Coordinates of C-alpha atoms and ligand atoms in Angstrom, one line a residue:
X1 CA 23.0 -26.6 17.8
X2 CA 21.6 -23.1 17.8
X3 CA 24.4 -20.5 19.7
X4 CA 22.5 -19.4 22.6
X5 CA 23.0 -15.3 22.8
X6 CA 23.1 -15.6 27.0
X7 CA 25.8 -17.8 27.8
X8 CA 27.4 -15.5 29.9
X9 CA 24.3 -16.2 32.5
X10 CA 22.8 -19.3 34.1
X11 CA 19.5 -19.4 31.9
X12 CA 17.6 -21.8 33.7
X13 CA 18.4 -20.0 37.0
X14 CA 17.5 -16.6 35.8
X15 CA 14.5 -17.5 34.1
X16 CA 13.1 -18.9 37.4
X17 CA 14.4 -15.4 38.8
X18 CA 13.0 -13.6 36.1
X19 CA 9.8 -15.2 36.4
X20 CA 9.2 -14.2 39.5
X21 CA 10.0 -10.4 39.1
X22 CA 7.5 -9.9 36.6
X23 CA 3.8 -9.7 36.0
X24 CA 3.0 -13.1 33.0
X25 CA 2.4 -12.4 29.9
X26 CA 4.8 -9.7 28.9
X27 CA 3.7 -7.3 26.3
X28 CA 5.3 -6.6 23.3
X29 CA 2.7 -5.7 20.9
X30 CA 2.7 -2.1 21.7
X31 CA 2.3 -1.2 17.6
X32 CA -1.2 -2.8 17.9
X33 CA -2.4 -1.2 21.1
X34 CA -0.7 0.2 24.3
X35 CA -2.5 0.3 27.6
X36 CA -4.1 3.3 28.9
X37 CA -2.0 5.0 31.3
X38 CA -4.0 5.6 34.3
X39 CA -3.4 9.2 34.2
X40 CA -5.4 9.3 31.2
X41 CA -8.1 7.3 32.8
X42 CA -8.1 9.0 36.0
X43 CA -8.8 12.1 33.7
X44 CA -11.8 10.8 31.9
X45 CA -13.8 9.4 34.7
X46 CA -15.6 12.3 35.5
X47 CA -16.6 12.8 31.9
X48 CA -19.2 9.6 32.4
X49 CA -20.7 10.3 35.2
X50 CA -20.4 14.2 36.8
X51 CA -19.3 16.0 33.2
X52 CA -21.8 13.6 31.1
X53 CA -22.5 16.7 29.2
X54 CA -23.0 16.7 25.4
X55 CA -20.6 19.4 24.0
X56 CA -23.0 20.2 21.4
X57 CA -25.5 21.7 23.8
X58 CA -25.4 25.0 23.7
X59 CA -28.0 26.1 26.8
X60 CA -26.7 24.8 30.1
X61 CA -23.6 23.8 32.4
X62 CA -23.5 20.4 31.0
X63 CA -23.2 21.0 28.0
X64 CA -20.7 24.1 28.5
X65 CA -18.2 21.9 30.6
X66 CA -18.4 19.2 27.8
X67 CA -17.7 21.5 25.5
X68 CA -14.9 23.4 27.4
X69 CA -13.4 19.9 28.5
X70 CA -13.2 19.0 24.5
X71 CA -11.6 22.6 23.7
X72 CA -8.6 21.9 26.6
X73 CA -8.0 18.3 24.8
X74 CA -7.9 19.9 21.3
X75 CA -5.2 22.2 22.6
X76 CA -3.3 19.6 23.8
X77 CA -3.3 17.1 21.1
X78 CA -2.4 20.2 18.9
X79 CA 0.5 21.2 20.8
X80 CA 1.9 17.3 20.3
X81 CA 2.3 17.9 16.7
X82 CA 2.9 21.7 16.2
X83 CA -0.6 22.4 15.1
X84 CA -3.6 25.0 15.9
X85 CA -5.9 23.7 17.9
X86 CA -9.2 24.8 15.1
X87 CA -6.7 22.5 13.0
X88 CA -7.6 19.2 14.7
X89 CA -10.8 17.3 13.8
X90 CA -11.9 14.7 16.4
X91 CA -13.0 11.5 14.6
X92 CA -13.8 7.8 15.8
X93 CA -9.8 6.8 15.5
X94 CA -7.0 6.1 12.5
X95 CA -8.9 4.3 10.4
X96 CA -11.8 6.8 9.9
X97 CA -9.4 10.1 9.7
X98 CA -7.3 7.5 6.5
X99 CA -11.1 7.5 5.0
X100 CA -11.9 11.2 5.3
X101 CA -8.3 12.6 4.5
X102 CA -7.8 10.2 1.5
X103 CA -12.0 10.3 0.5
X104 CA -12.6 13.7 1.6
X105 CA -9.7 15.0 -0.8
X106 CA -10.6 13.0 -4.0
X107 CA -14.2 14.1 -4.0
X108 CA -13.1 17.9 -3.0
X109 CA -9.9 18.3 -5.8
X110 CA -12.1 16.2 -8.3
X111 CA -12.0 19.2 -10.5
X112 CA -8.0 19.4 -10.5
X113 CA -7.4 16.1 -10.8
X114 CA -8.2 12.0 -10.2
X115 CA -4.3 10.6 -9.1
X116 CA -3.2 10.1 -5.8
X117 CA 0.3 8.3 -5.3
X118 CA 1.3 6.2 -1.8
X119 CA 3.2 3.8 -0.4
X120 CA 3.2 0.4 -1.5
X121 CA 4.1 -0.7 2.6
X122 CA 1.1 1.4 3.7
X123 CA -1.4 0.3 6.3
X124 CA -4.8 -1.4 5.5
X125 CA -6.6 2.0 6.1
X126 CA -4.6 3.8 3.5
X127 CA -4.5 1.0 0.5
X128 CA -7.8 -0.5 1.1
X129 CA -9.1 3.0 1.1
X130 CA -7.4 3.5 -2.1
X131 CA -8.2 0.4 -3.6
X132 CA -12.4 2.0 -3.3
X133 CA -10.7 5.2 -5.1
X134 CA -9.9 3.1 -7.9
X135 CA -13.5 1.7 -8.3
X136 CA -14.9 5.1 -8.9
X137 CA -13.3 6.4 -11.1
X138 CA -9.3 7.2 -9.4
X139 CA -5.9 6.1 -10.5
X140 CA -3.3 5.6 -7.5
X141 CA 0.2 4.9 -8.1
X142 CA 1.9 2.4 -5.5
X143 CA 5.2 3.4 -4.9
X144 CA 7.4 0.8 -4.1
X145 CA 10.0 0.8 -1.3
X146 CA 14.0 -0.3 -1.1
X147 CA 15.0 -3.6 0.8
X148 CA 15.4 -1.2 3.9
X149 CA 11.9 -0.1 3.2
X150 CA 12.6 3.4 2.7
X151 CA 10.4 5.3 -0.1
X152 CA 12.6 6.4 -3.6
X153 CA 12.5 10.1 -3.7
X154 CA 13.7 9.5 -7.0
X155 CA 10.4 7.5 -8.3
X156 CA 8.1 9.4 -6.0
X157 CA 8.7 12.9 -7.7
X158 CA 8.4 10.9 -11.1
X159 CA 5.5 9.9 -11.0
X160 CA 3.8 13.1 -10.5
X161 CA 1.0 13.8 -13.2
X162 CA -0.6 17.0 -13.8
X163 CA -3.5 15.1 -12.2
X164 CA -2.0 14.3 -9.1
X165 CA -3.9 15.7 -6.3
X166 CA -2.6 13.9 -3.2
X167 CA 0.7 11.9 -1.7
X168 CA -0.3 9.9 0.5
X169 CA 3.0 8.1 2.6
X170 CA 3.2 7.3 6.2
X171 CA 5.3 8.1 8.8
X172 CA 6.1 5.5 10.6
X173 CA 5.5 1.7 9.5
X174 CA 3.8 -0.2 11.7
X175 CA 5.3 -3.3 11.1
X176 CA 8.9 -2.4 11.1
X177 CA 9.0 0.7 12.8
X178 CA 10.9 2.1 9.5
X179 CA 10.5 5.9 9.2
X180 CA 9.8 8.1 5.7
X181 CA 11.7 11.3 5.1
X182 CA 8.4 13.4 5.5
X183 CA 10.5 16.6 4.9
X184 CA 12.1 15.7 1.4
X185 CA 8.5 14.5 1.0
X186 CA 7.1 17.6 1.5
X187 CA 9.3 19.4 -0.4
X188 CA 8.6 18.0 -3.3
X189 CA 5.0 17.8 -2.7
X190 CA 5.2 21.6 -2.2
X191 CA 7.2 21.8 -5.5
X192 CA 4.6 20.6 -7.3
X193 CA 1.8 22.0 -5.3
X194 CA 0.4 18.8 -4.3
X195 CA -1.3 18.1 -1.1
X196 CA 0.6 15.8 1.3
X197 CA -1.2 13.4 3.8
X198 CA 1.0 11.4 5.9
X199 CA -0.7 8.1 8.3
X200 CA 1.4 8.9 11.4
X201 CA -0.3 7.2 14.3
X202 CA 3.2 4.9 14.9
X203 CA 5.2 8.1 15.0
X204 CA 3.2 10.6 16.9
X205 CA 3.5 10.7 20.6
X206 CA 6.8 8.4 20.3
X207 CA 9.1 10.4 18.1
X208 CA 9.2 14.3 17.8
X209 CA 6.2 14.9 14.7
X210 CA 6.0 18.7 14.0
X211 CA 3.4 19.1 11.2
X212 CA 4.9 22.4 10.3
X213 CA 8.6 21.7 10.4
X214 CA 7.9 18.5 8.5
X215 CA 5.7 20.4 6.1
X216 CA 2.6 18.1 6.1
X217 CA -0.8 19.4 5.1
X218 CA -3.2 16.3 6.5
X219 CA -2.2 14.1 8.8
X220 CA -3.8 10.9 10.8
X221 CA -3.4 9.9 14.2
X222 CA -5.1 7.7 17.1
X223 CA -5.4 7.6 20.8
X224 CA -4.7 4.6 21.5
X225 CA -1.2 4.1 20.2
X226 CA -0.1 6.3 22.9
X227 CA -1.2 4.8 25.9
X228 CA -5.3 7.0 25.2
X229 CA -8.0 5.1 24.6
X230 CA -9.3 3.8 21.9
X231 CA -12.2 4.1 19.3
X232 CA -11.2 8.6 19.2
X233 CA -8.6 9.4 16.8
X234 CA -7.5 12.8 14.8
X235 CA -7.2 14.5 11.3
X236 CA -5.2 17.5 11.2
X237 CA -6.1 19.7 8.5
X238 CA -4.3 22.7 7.6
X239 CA -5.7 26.0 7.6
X240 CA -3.4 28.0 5.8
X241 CA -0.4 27.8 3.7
X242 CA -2.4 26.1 2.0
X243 CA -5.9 26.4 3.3
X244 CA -7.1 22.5 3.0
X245 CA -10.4 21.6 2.2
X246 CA -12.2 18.4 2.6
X247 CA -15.7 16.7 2.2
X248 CA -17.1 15.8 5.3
X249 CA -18.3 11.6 4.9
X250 CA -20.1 11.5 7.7
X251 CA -23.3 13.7 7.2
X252 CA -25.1 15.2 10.3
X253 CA -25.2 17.9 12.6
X254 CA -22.2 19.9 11.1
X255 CA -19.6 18.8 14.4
X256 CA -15.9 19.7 13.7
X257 CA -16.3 22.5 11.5
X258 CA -18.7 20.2 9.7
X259 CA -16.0 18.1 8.5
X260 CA -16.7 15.6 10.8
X261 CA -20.7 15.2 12.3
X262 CA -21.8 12.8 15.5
X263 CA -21.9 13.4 19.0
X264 CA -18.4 14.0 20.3
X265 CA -16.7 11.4 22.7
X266 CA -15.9 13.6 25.3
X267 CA -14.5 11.1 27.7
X268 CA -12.7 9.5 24.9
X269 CA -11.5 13.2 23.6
X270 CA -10.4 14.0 27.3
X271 CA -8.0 11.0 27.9
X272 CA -6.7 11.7 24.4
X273 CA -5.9 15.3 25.4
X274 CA -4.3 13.9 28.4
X275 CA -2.2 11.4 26.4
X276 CA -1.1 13.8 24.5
X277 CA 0.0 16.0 27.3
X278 CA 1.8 13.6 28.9
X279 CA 3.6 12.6 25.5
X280 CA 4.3 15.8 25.1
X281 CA 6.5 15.7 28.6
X282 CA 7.7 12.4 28.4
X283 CA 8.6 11.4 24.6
X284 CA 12.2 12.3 24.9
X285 CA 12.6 10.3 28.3
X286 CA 11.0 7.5 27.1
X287 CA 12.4 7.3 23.6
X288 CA 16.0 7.2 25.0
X289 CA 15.0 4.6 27.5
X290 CA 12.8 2.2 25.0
X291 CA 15.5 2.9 22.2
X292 CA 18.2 1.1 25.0
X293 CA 15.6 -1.8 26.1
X294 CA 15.1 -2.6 22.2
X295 CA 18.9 -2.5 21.4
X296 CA 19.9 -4.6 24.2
X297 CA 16.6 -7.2 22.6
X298 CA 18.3 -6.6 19.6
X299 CA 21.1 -7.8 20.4
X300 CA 20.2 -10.9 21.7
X301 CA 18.2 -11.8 19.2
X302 CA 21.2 -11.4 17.1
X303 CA 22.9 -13.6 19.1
X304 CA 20.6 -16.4 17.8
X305 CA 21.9 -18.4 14.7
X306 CA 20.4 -17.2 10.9
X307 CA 18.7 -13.9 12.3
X308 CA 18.4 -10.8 10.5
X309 CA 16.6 -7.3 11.5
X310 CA 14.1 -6.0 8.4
X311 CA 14.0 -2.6 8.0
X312 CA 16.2 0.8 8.0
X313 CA 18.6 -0.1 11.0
X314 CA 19.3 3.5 11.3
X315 CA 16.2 5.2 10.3
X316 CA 13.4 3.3 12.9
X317 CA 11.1 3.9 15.8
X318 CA 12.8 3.8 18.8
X319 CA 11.0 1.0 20.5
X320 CA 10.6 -1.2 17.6
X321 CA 12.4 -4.3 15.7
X322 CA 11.2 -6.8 13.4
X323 CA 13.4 -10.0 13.1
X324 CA 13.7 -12.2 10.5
X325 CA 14.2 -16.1 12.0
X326 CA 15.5 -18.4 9.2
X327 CA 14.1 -22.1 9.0
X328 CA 11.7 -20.9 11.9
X329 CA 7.9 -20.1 10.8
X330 CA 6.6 -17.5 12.8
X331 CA 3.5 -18.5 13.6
X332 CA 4.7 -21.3 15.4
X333 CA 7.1 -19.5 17.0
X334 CA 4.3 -16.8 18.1
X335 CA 2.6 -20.3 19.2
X336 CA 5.9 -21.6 21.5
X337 CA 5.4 -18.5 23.5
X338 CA 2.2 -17.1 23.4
X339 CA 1.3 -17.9 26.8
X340 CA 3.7 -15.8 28.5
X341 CA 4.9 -13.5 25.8
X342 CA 2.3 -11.5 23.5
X343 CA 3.5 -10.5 20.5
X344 CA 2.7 -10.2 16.7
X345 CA 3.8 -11.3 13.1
X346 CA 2.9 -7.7 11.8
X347 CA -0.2 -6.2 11.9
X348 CA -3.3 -6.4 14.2
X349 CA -6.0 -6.3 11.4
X350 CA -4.3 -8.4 9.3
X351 CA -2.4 -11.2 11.5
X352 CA -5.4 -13.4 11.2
X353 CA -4.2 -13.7 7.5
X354 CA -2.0 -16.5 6.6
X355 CA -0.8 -14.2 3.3
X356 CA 2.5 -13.3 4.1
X357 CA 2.9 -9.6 4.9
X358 CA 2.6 -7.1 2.2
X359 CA 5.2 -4.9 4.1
X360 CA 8.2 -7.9 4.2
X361 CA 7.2 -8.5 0.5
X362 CA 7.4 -5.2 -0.9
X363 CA 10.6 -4.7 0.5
X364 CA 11.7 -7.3 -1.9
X365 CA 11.6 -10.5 0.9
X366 CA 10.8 -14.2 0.0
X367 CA 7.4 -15.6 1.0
X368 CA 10.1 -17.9 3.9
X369 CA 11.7 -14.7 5.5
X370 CA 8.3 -13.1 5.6
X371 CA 6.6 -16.0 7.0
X372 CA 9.7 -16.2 9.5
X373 CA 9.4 -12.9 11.0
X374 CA 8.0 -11.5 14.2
X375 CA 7.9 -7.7 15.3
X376 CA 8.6 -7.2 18.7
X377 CA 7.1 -3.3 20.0
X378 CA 8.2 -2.4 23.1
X379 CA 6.6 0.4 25.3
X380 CA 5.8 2.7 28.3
X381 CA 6.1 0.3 31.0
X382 CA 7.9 -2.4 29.4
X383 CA 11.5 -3.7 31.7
X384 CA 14.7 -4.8 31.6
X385 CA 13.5 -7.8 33.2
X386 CA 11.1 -8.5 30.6
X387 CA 13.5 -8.3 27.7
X388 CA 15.8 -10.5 29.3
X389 CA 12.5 -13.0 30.2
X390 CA 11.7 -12.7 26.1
X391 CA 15.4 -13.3 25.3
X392 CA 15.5 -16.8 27.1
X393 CA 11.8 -18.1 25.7
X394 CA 12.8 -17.3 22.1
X395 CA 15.4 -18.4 21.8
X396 CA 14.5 -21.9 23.5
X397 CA 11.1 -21.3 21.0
X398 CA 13.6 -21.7 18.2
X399 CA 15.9 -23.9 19.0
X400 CA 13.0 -26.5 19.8
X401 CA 11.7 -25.5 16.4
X402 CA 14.9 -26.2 14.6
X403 CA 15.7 -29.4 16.2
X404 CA 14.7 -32.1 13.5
X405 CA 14.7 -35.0 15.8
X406 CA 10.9 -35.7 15.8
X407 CA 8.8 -35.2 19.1
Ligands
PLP1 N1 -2.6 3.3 10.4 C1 -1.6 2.7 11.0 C2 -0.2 2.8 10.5 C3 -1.9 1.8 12.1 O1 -0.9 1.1 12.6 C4 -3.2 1.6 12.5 C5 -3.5 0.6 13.6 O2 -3.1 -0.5 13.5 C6 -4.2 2.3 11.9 C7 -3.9 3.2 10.8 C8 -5.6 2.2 12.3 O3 -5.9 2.9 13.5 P1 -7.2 2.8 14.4 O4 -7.1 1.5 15.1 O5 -7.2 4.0 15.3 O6 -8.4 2.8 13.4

């Protein structure tokens, strides 16, 4: 008989309750996407239609408001992480600023060296994009991680070469929400004088990122992980102390201090500026007020027999938990609910997989706890109401999985 972790209400009766007080499905897959806030689309609108300008065109209005509209949003995404503004490089999202970052160094530092070390619990964007460094001609080193899935300072500054031109780790995991010393990273990058690239589109706009203070020289981020829009996403690149350089790998007109060529998408660019602003004013609120929502789903998750959370308890994104369900498989658990309750087992580009994630493995998990886990990201406009609504179906998801009298 599986414990049930809200005895002390009527479930039945405050499902029907619950039920009615919110909006079917609930969201909890914030890590893969969050919804635009409609701030951010009220902002863009007039960038399709009145302010359709391209920003490259020098010689009229159009193009001058384009442009000017593209400068205000630069300023504003810079100001979320501590940058200059001629530090950020607009590009198509995450996955395209992991390309140039990790691309764009090898092929520019080819003279000093061929040997990049990362994270073996990066994202997709990061490994595959060092897995193409290894065909031609680089050698990465994957670092692994502890059971908490923290990064071994230890191992990281060992494994520094005289070739070593780049550490790559991210910020933030996606899947667990665990989060990387990026100063004791950076210090030792800086010892060494080694570049340091962090991924941090979990982190950024969620949790205070400071690219100075944290001492990062290249860093990616996207739009639409903090309630923007997607396909527009950021490099920064670091002007001085040390001056970075990078080769562009998209050839064309010379856009974004030719590191970066194509027509900018200046509505896109607009509601990114915007997200970032209102980031900027709202992190702290909404951190505190996600970080209480998750606890309290946390907790009754707990509640449920042979459950366990993976990742640093302490050192996590607010808004995020990933829970280990024993004798439970998850994708059948993600199938019990997925009509009212969106969720994921781990990552968006890979959750159409049946390999079990590389993140739950490298922290040292068996192929069963990986399979059994779900992450659960919360976000902007998630409730109370909706946690307690999640609470009830997973935990009847499980028990009815656990139950061995067949159906
Ligand atoms: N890096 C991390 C850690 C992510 O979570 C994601 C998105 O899932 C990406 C990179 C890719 O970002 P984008 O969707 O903007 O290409």
């Amino acid at each position: 008989m599986v414990s049930t972790g809200l005895k002390f209400i009527k479930p039945f009766g405050l499902l029907l309750c619950l039920q009615h007080m919110i909006k079917l499905p609930v969201y909890l897959d914030n890590n893969a996407t969050t919804m635009c806030d409609p701030r951010v689309v009220e902002a863009m609108l007039p960038y399709f239609t009145q302010h359709f300008g391209n920003a490259a065109s020098r010689s009229h209005q159009f193009g001058w408001s384009a442009d000017a509209a593209v400068e205000l949003a630069r300023e504003q995404v810079a100001m979320l992480i501590g940058s200059e503004p001629k530090e950020i490089v607009f590009t198509s999202g995450a996955t395209e600023s992991d390309n140039l970052a990790i691309k764009g160094i090898f092929e520019t530092y080819a003279a000093k060296g061929n040997h990049i070390i990362t994270l073996a619990t990066e994202h997709k964007a990061v490994l595959d994009t060092c897995a193409h460094i290894e065909k031609i001609g680089g050698e990465i080193t994957y670092l692994p991680v502890d059971n908490n899935g923290m990064v071994n300072l230890a191992l990281l500054e060992a494994a520094i070469r005289p070739t070593t031109i780049l550490i790559a780790i991210m910020y933030a995991n996606n899947e667990t929400g665990v989060v990387q010393p990026m100063q004791q990273i950076a210090a030792i990058a800086k010892k060494y004088q080694i570049l340091f690239f962090s991924d941090a589109v979990q982190a950024v706009g969620k949790i205070p990122v400071n690219v100075l203070s944290d001492g990062i020289d290249i860093m990616a981020f996207t739009a639409h992980k903090m309630y923007g829009p997607k396909g527009v996403g950021a490099l920064y690149v670091r002007r001085k102390n040390p001056r970075v350089k990078l080769t562009a790998q998209i050839d064309g007109g010379g856009h974004e201090r030719n590191m970066r060529s194509g027509t900018l998408n200046v509505p896109a660019i607009v509601g990114f500026g915007k997200a970032a602003q209102v980031a900027f004013k709202q992190m702290a609120h909404d951190g505190v007020r996600l970080q209480d929502l998750r606890n309290r789903l946390e907790k009754g998750l707990l509640l449920i027999e042979d459950t366990q959370i993976n990742g640093n308890p302490q050192l996590r994104l607010p808004h995020v938990t990933n829970v280990a369900f024993k004798r439970v498989d998850s994708e059948g658990l993600l199938m019990g609910v997925n009509k009212n309750i969106a969720l994921s087992s781990g990552s968006a580009c890979t959750s159409a997989s049946i390999e079990p994630s590389h993140v739950l493995k490298a922290m040292g998990f068996s192929n069963e706890r990986a399979h059994g886990s779900l992450r659960f990201s919360l976000g902007r406009f998630t409730t109370a109401e909706e946690i307690d609504y999640t609470l009830i179906q997973i935990e009847k998801a499980v028990a009815k999985l656990r139950d061995p009298t067949p159906r």
